[in-house]
């Protein structure tokens, strides 16, 4: 029994050890990823459902690892959070996005907007003074509402009073705020009264199974009605089919984002997509 036990234990720890070794290995590679230019920001268009127009895009980070290929942000962002590298990486993404939005506004108009994901770790702790973000925005003479930050409900239910101050600082310089993965985090909606929010992003888990008479459609419609009464706009994520699009449009959802329209693409490709579309 002892052997058997030890055998299982060994097997178990070996798998764990390999996983944690792999993680440590990625963490050490990630340290050099920025300087080696392995990170790239992709952009995914966000479509206004009524008009079909595109005035927004979400910045999504990609890591092209020389040995392991493209590593998903869902895998390496947690590593960046644990190791503290999220600060440096987050700063870099933000700087890329503000320069990109400035450039695209000169081509497609001043209402063009880019949204950037922010981890809770980027708000918490003393390290997090975003003064240099605000300085960069001033330096570029960025207009109000050029940048949206996407945060999760998890951040807003924390008791940390400084989070409110930080969000207010962002709002003061004209940054808008979106709640990402809305509906998946916490049951309390009290934070919607407390914080000044601009967008709710309906999580893909609701969009995925949208069908006439589905409970997900009822939930999406309730979210849209509530959001509109509170003065917020709604973006549905993960729209993959024409039927999902039609249903979302029928319940007056404001924006859609998903493979049905466009996948996330590098900045250069985004420009050619956009030019094709506007020439149609
Ligand atoms: P998210 O913010 O919820 O981003 C949406 C994810 O859905 C993206 O995955 C996007 O590529 C994917 N997606 C878009 N349309 C569709 C669709 O029609 N179907 C399906 N199945 N998926 C779709 P991605 O790019 O792999 O990013 C995963 C997560 O990593 C993001 O989820 C976000 O939480 C995080 N992330 C990405 N970039 C950054 C970043 O710069 N900073 C931080 N802190 N997190 C980031
Ligand atoms: Ca997001
Ligand atoms: Ca999301
Ligand atoms: Ca998500």
Short mmCIF file of C-alpha atoms and ligand atoms in Angstrom, two decimals:
data_model
loop_
_atom_site.label_atom_id
_atom_site.label_comp_id
_atom_site.label_asym_id
_atom_site.label_seq_id
_atom_site.Cartn_x
_atom_site.Cartn_y
_atom_site.Cartn_z
CA UNK A 1 0.00 0.00 0.00
CA UNK A 2 2.89 2.26 0.82
CA UNK A 3 4.47 1.72 -2.56
CA UNK A 4 1.19 2.19 -4.24
CA UNK A 5 0.65 5.35 -2.29
CA UNK A 6 4.10 6.61 -3.03
CA UNK A 7 3.74 5.74 -6.70
CA UNK A 8 0.58 7.80 -7.01
CA UNK A 9 2.06 10.58 -5.00
CA UNK A 10 5.14 10.57 -7.14
CA UNK A 11 3.10 10.67 -10.29
CA UNK A 12 1.01 13.47 -8.88
CA UNK A 13 3.93 15.60 -7.76
CA UNK A 14 5.82 14.99 -10.96
CA UNK A 15 2.96 16.39 -13.04
CA UNK A 16 2.65 19.34 -10.72
CA UNK A 17 6.37 19.88 -10.67
CA UNK A 18 6.53 19.82 -14.43
CA UNK A 19 3.68 22.32 -14.64
CA UNK A 20 5.34 24.62 -12.15
CA UNK A 21 8.71 24.22 -13.83
CA UNK A 22 7.11 25.14 -17.13
CA UNK A 23 5.52 28.14 -15.51
CA UNK A 24 8.85 29.22 -14.02
CA UNK A 25 10.47 28.73 -17.40
CA UNK A 26 7.81 30.90 -19.08
CA UNK A 27 8.13 33.50 -16.33
CA UNK A 28 11.83 33.80 -16.99
CA UNK A 29 11.29 34.02 -20.76
CA UNK A 30 8.60 36.63 -20.24
CA UNK A 31 11.15 38.83 -18.50
CA UNK A 32 12.94 39.27 -21.83
CA UNK A 33 9.91 39.17 -24.10
CA UNK A 34 9.51 42.94 -24.25
CA UNK A 35 13.12 43.75 -25.12
CA UNK A 36 13.22 40.88 -27.63
CA UNK A 37 10.09 42.34 -29.25
CA UNK A 38 8.12 39.12 -28.87
CA UNK A 39 5.06 40.94 -27.59
CA UNK A 40 2.63 42.54 -29.98
CA UNK A 41 -0.68 44.28 -29.53
CA UNK A 42 -3.49 43.00 -31.76
CA UNK A 43 -6.71 44.94 -32.28
CA UNK A 44 -10.23 43.57 -32.60
CA UNK A 45 -12.90 45.82 -34.12
CA UNK A 46 -16.06 46.55 -32.12
CA UNK A 47 -19.10 47.01 -34.36
CA UNK A 48 -21.98 49.40 -33.74
CA UNK A 49 -24.94 47.10 -34.32
CA UNK A 50 -27.34 49.73 -35.65
CA UNK A 51 -25.09 51.24 -38.28
CA UNK A 52 -22.48 48.53 -38.81
CA UNK A 53 -19.83 51.18 -38.28
CA UNK A 54 -16.54 50.69 -36.47
CA UNK A 55 -15.36 53.41 -34.12
CA UNK A 56 -13.80 51.21 -31.48
CA UNK A 57 -11.28 48.43 -31.07
CA UNK A 58 -10.03 46.34 -28.17
CA UNK A 59 -6.27 45.96 -27.67
CA UNK A 60 -5.37 42.28 -27.06
CA UNK A 61 -1.84 41.24 -26.23
CA UNK A 62 -0.01 38.45 -28.07
CA UNK A 63 3.23 36.70 -27.16
CA UNK A 64 5.12 35.07 -30.00
CA UNK A 65 7.41 32.68 -28.20
CA UNK A 66 10.33 31.45 -30.33
CA UNK A 67 9.98 27.85 -29.09
CA UNK A 68 6.34 27.48 -28.05
CA UNK A 69 4.65 29.58 -30.73
CA UNK A 70 1.87 32.01 -29.90
CA UNK A 71 1.04 31.84 -26.19
CA UNK A 72 -2.43 32.95 -25.14
CA UNK A 73 -2.74 35.95 -22.82
CA UNK A 74 -5.02 33.77 -20.66
CA UNK A 75 -1.89 31.71 -19.97
CA UNK A 76 0.79 34.36 -19.62
CA UNK A 77 -1.11 37.28 -18.04
CA UNK A 78 -1.53 35.29 -14.79
CA UNK A 79 2.23 34.63 -14.82
CA UNK A 80 2.87 38.34 -15.39
CA UNK A 81 0.53 39.14 -12.49
CA UNK A 82 2.23 36.72 -10.09
CA UNK A 83 5.73 37.88 -10.95
CA UNK A 84 4.94 41.60 -10.90
CA UNK A 85 5.82 41.95 -14.59
CA UNK A 86 2.25 43.02 -15.27
CA UNK A 87 3.25 46.59 -14.41
CA UNK A 88 5.90 46.87 -17.08
CA UNK A 89 3.82 44.96 -19.62
CA UNK A 90 0.68 46.92 -18.81
CA UNK A 91 2.56 50.20 -19.22
CA UNK A 92 3.84 49.08 -22.60
CA UNK A 93 0.37 48.04 -23.83
CA UNK A 94 -1.07 51.35 -22.69
CA UNK A 95 1.65 53.36 -24.46
CA UNK A 96 1.11 51.35 -27.66
CA UNK A 97 -2.65 51.95 -27.47
CA UNK A 98 -2.47 55.71 -26.91
CA UNK A 99 -0.09 56.18 -29.83
CA UNK A 100 -2.22 53.93 -32.02
CA UNK A 101 -5.47 55.69 -31.20
CA UNK A 102 -3.89 59.07 -31.89
CA UNK A 103 -2.77 57.86 -35.30
CA UNK A 104 -6.08 56.23 -36.21
CA UNK A 105 -8.07 59.28 -35.11
CA UNK A 106 -6.27 61.37 -37.70
CA UNK A 107 -7.42 58.90 -40.39
CA UNK A 108 -10.89 57.84 -39.21
CA UNK A 109 -12.02 60.73 -37.07
CA UNK A 110 -11.81 61.93 -33.53
CA UNK A 111 -14.41 59.56 -32.13
CA UNK A 112 -12.21 56.53 -32.71
CA UNK A 113 -11.52 54.77 -29.43
CA UNK A 114 -9.30 51.96 -28.17
CA UNK A 115 -9.99 49.88 -25.08
CA UNK A 116 -7.23 48.39 -22.97
CA UNK A 117 -7.53 45.52 -20.48
CA UNK A 118 -6.28 46.16 -16.96
CA UNK A 119 -5.58 43.52 -14.33
CA UNK A 120 -6.67 44.19 -10.75
CA UNK A 121 -2.97 43.94 -9.85
CA UNK A 122 -2.39 47.11 -11.86
CA UNK A 123 -4.58 49.03 -9.41
CA UNK A 124 -3.49 47.56 -6.13
CA UNK A 125 -0.31 48.48 -4.27
CA UNK A 126 1.83 51.61 -4.06
CA UNK A 127 3.70 50.81 -7.25
CA UNK A 128 0.67 51.94 -9.12
CA UNK A 129 0.89 55.54 -9.87
CA UNK A 130 -0.41 56.10 -13.36
CA UNK A 131 0.92 59.65 -13.59
CA UNK A 132 3.11 58.75 -16.59
CA UNK A 133 0.02 57.47 -18.44
CA UNK A 134 -1.70 60.79 -17.95
CA UNK A 135 1.46 62.68 -18.95
CA UNK A 136 1.68 60.68 -22.16
CA UNK A 137 -1.94 61.43 -22.99
CA UNK A 138 -1.30 65.14 -22.48
CA UNK A 139 1.85 65.05 -24.54
CA UNK A 140 -0.10 63.53 -27.45
CA UNK A 141 -2.96 66.01 -26.95
CA UNK A 142 -5.32 63.09 -26.74
CA UNK A 143 -8.99 64.06 -26.75
CA UNK A 144 -11.51 63.01 -24.10
CA UNK A 145 -12.94 59.52 -24.58
CA UNK A 146 -10.06 58.25 -26.69
CA UNK A 147 -9.24 55.43 -24.28
CA UNK A 148 -11.42 52.96 -22.41
CA UNK A 149 -10.05 50.76 -19.66
CA UNK A 150 -11.64 47.33 -19.24
CA UNK A 151 -11.77 46.08 -15.67
CA UNK A 152 -13.62 43.23 -14.01
CA UNK A 153 -16.27 43.24 -11.31
CA UNK A 154 -13.74 41.64 -8.99
CA UNK A 155 -11.92 44.97 -8.70
CA UNK A 156 -15.04 46.97 -7.90
CA UNK A 157 -16.21 44.80 -5.03
CA UNK A 158 -12.89 45.14 -3.23
CA UNK A 159 -13.01 47.29 -0.12
CA UNK A 160 -9.94 49.29 -1.07
CA UNK A 161 -10.94 52.97 -1.05
CA UNK A 162 -7.96 53.87 -3.23
CA UNK A 163 -9.53 52.08 -6.16
CA UNK A 164 -12.32 54.65 -6.25
CA UNK A 165 -9.70 57.44 -6.30
CA UNK A 166 -7.79 55.83 -9.12
CA UNK A 167 -10.89 55.35 -11.23
CA UNK A 168 -11.86 58.96 -10.59
CA UNK A 169 -8.38 60.07 -11.68
CA UNK A 170 -8.82 58.18 -14.93
CA UNK A 171 -12.25 59.68 -15.49
CA UNK A 172 -10.91 63.16 -14.79
CA UNK A 173 -8.57 62.88 -17.77
CA UNK A 174 -11.32 61.56 -20.03
CA UNK A 175 -10.70 57.82 -19.85
CA UNK A 176 -13.91 55.77 -20.01
CA UNK A 177 -14.50 52.60 -18.02
CA UNK A 178 -15.94 49.27 -19.15
CA UNK A 179 -16.88 46.28 -17.01
CA UNK A 180 -15.44 43.22 -18.72
CA UNK A 181 -16.97 39.73 -18.45
CA UNK A 182 -20.11 41.29 -17.00
CA UNK A 183 -22.37 38.85 -15.19
CA UNK A 184 -19.76 36.21 -14.45
CA UNK A 185 -18.20 37.59 -11.29
CA UNK A 186 -20.38 38.69 -8.43
CA UNK A 187 -24.07 38.69 -7.71
CA UNK A 188 -24.10 42.16 -6.15
CA UNK A 189 -24.77 45.03 -8.53
CA UNK A 190 -24.28 47.67 -5.84
CA UNK A 191 -21.04 48.81 -7.43
CA UNK A 192 -23.00 50.13 -10.42
CA UNK A 193 -24.36 52.88 -8.16
CA UNK A 194 -21.04 53.62 -6.54
CA UNK A 195 -18.83 53.91 -9.62
CA UNK A 196 -19.27 55.91 -12.76
CA UNK A 197 -19.17 53.25 -15.49
CA UNK A 198 -19.60 53.74 -19.25
CA UNK A 199 -19.90 50.26 -20.76
CA UNK A 200 -20.93 46.76 -19.76
CA UNK A 201 -19.37 43.96 -21.79
CA UNK A 202 -21.63 40.90 -21.83
CA UNK A 203 -19.45 37.84 -21.39
CA UNK A 204 -19.12 35.29 -24.17
CA UNK A 205 -20.66 32.62 -21.96
CA UNK A 206 -24.01 34.41 -22.41
CA UNK A 207 -23.57 35.14 -26.11
CA UNK A 208 -22.54 31.59 -27.00
CA UNK A 209 -25.92 29.95 -26.43
CA UNK A 210 -28.18 32.78 -27.55
CA UNK A 211 -31.30 31.44 -29.26
CA UNK A 212 -34.90 32.58 -29.49
CA UNK A 213 -36.67 31.65 -26.22
CA UNK A 214 -33.37 30.87 -24.48
CA UNK A 215 -32.78 31.96 -20.90
CA UNK A 216 -29.54 33.59 -22.08
CA UNK A 217 -31.56 35.87 -24.34
CA UNK A 218 -33.72 36.87 -21.36
CA UNK A 219 -30.57 37.61 -19.35
CA UNK A 220 -28.97 39.63 -22.16
CA UNK A 221 -32.13 41.64 -22.66
CA UNK A 222 -32.38 42.36 -18.93
CA UNK A 223 -28.75 43.52 -18.91
CA UNK A 224 -29.39 45.86 -21.86
CA UNK A 225 -32.56 47.34 -20.33
CA UNK A 226 -30.85 47.89 -16.98
CA UNK A 227 -27.72 49.36 -18.58
CA UNK A 228 -29.69 51.79 -20.74
CA UNK A 229 -31.74 52.97 -17.76
CA UNK A 230 -28.48 53.63 -15.93
CA UNK A 231 -27.08 55.47 -18.96
CA UNK A 232 -24.55 52.79 -19.95
CA UNK A 233 -23.85 51.22 -23.34
CA UNK A 234 -23.61 47.47 -23.85
CA UNK A 235 -21.03 45.54 -25.85
CA UNK A 236 -21.62 41.82 -26.51
CA UNK A 237 -18.47 39.73 -26.72
CA UNK A 238 -17.91 36.52 -28.63
CA UNK A 239 -20.47 37.07 -31.40
CA UNK A 240 -19.86 34.22 -33.83
CA UNK A 241 -23.08 33.69 -35.77
CA UNK A 242 -25.54 35.78 -37.74
CA UNK A 243 -28.34 34.53 -35.48
CA UNK A 244 -26.54 35.80 -32.37
CA UNK A 245 -26.04 39.13 -34.13
CA UNK A 246 -29.73 39.37 -35.10
CA UNK A 247 -30.91 38.54 -31.59
CA UNK A 248 -28.53 41.03 -30.00
CA UNK A 249 -29.67 43.71 -32.41
CA UNK A 250 -33.32 42.89 -31.69
CA UNK A 251 -32.84 43.44 -27.95
CA UNK A 252 -31.09 46.79 -28.67
CA UNK A 253 -27.62 45.79 -27.61
CA UNK A 254 -25.37 48.68 -28.73
CA UNK A 255 -22.18 46.97 -29.91
CA UNK A 256 -20.90 43.55 -30.91
CA UNK A 257 -17.43 42.05 -30.99
CA UNK A 258 -16.53 38.62 -32.28
CA UNK A 259 -15.32 36.30 -35.00
CA UNK A 260 -18.51 36.89 -37.02
CA UNK A 261 -17.18 40.36 -37.77
CA UNK A 262 -13.40 40.21 -37.28
CA UNK A 263 -10.73 38.36 -35.35
CA UNK A 264 -8.09 40.32 -33.45
CA UNK A 265 -5.39 41.38 -35.97
CA UNK A 266 -2.07 43.28 -35.98
CA UNK A 267 -2.34 47.06 -36.39
CA UNK A 268 -1.28 46.99 -40.05
CA UNK A 269 -3.91 44.44 -40.95
CA UNK A 270 -6.53 46.38 -38.99
CA UNK A 271 -5.91 49.37 -41.24
CA UNK A 272 -6.43 47.37 -44.43
CA UNK A 273 -9.61 45.76 -43.06
CA UNK A 274 -10.92 49.16 -42.25
CA UNK A 275 -10.08 50.65 -45.62
CA UNK A 276 -11.75 47.75 -47.44
CA UNK A 277 -14.86 48.13 -45.35
CA UNK A 278 -15.22 51.87 -45.78
CA UNK A 279 -14.71 51.59 -49.54
CA UNK A 280 -17.46 48.97 -49.90
P1 LIG B 1 -11.13 39.35 -22.66
O1 LIG B 1 -10.76 40.73 -22.25
O2 LIG B 1 -12.44 38.84 -22.21
O3 LIG B 1 -10.99 39.36 -24.24
C1 LIG B 1 -11.84 38.69 -25.11
C2 LIG B 1 -11.24 37.40 -25.61
O4 LIG B 1 -12.16 36.76 -26.49
C3 LIG B 1 -9.97 37.59 -26.42
O5 LIG B 1 -9.14 36.47 -26.15
C4 LIG B 1 -10.48 37.53 -27.87
O6 LIG B 1 -9.49 37.18 -28.80
C5 LIG B 1 -11.54 36.48 -27.73
N1 LIG B 1 -12.59 36.55 -28.76
C6 LIG B 1 -12.96 37.60 -29.51
N2 LIG B 1 -13.99 37.29 -30.32
C7 LIG B 1 -14.29 36.00 -30.07
C8 LIG B 1 -15.28 35.08 -30.60
O7 LIG B 1 -16.10 35.40 -31.45
N3 LIG B 1 -15.28 33.82 -30.07
C9 LIG B 1 -14.40 33.43 -29.11
N4 LIG B 1 -14.47 32.17 -28.67
N5 LIG B 1 -13.46 34.27 -28.59
C10 LIG B 1 -13.41 35.53 -29.07
P2 LIG B 1 -7.58 36.64 -25.98
O8 LIG B 1 -7.09 37.68 -26.95
O9 LIG B 1 -6.97 35.29 -26.01
O10 LIG B 1 -7.43 37.25 -24.53
C11 LIG B 1 -7.79 36.50 -23.39
C12 LIG B 1 -7.81 37.35 -22.16
O11 LIG B 1 -6.50 37.80 -21.81
C13 LIG B 1 -8.64 38.62 -22.32
O12 LIG B 1 -10.01 38.30 -22.17
C14 LIG B 1 -8.07 39.48 -21.21
O13 LIG B 1 -8.67 39.15 -19.98
C15 LIG B 1 -6.62 39.05 -21.17
N6 LIG B 1 -5.79 40.06 -21.87
C16 LIG B 1 -5.52 40.20 -23.20
N7 LIG B 1 -4.71 41.25 -23.43
C17 LIG B 1 -4.46 41.81 -22.21
C18 LIG B 1 -3.68 42.95 -21.76
O14 LIG B 1 -3.07 43.71 -22.54
N8 LIG B 1 -3.65 43.18 -20.41
C19 LIG B 1 -4.34 42.40 -19.51
N9 LIG B 1 -4.27 42.71 -18.22
N10 LIG B 1 -5.08 41.34 -19.90
C20 LIG B 1 -5.15 41.06 -21.23
CA1 LIG B 2 -11.53 42.69 -22.44
CA1 LIG B 3 -14.28 39.91 -21.74
CA1 LIG B 4 -13.27 36.77 -20.91
#
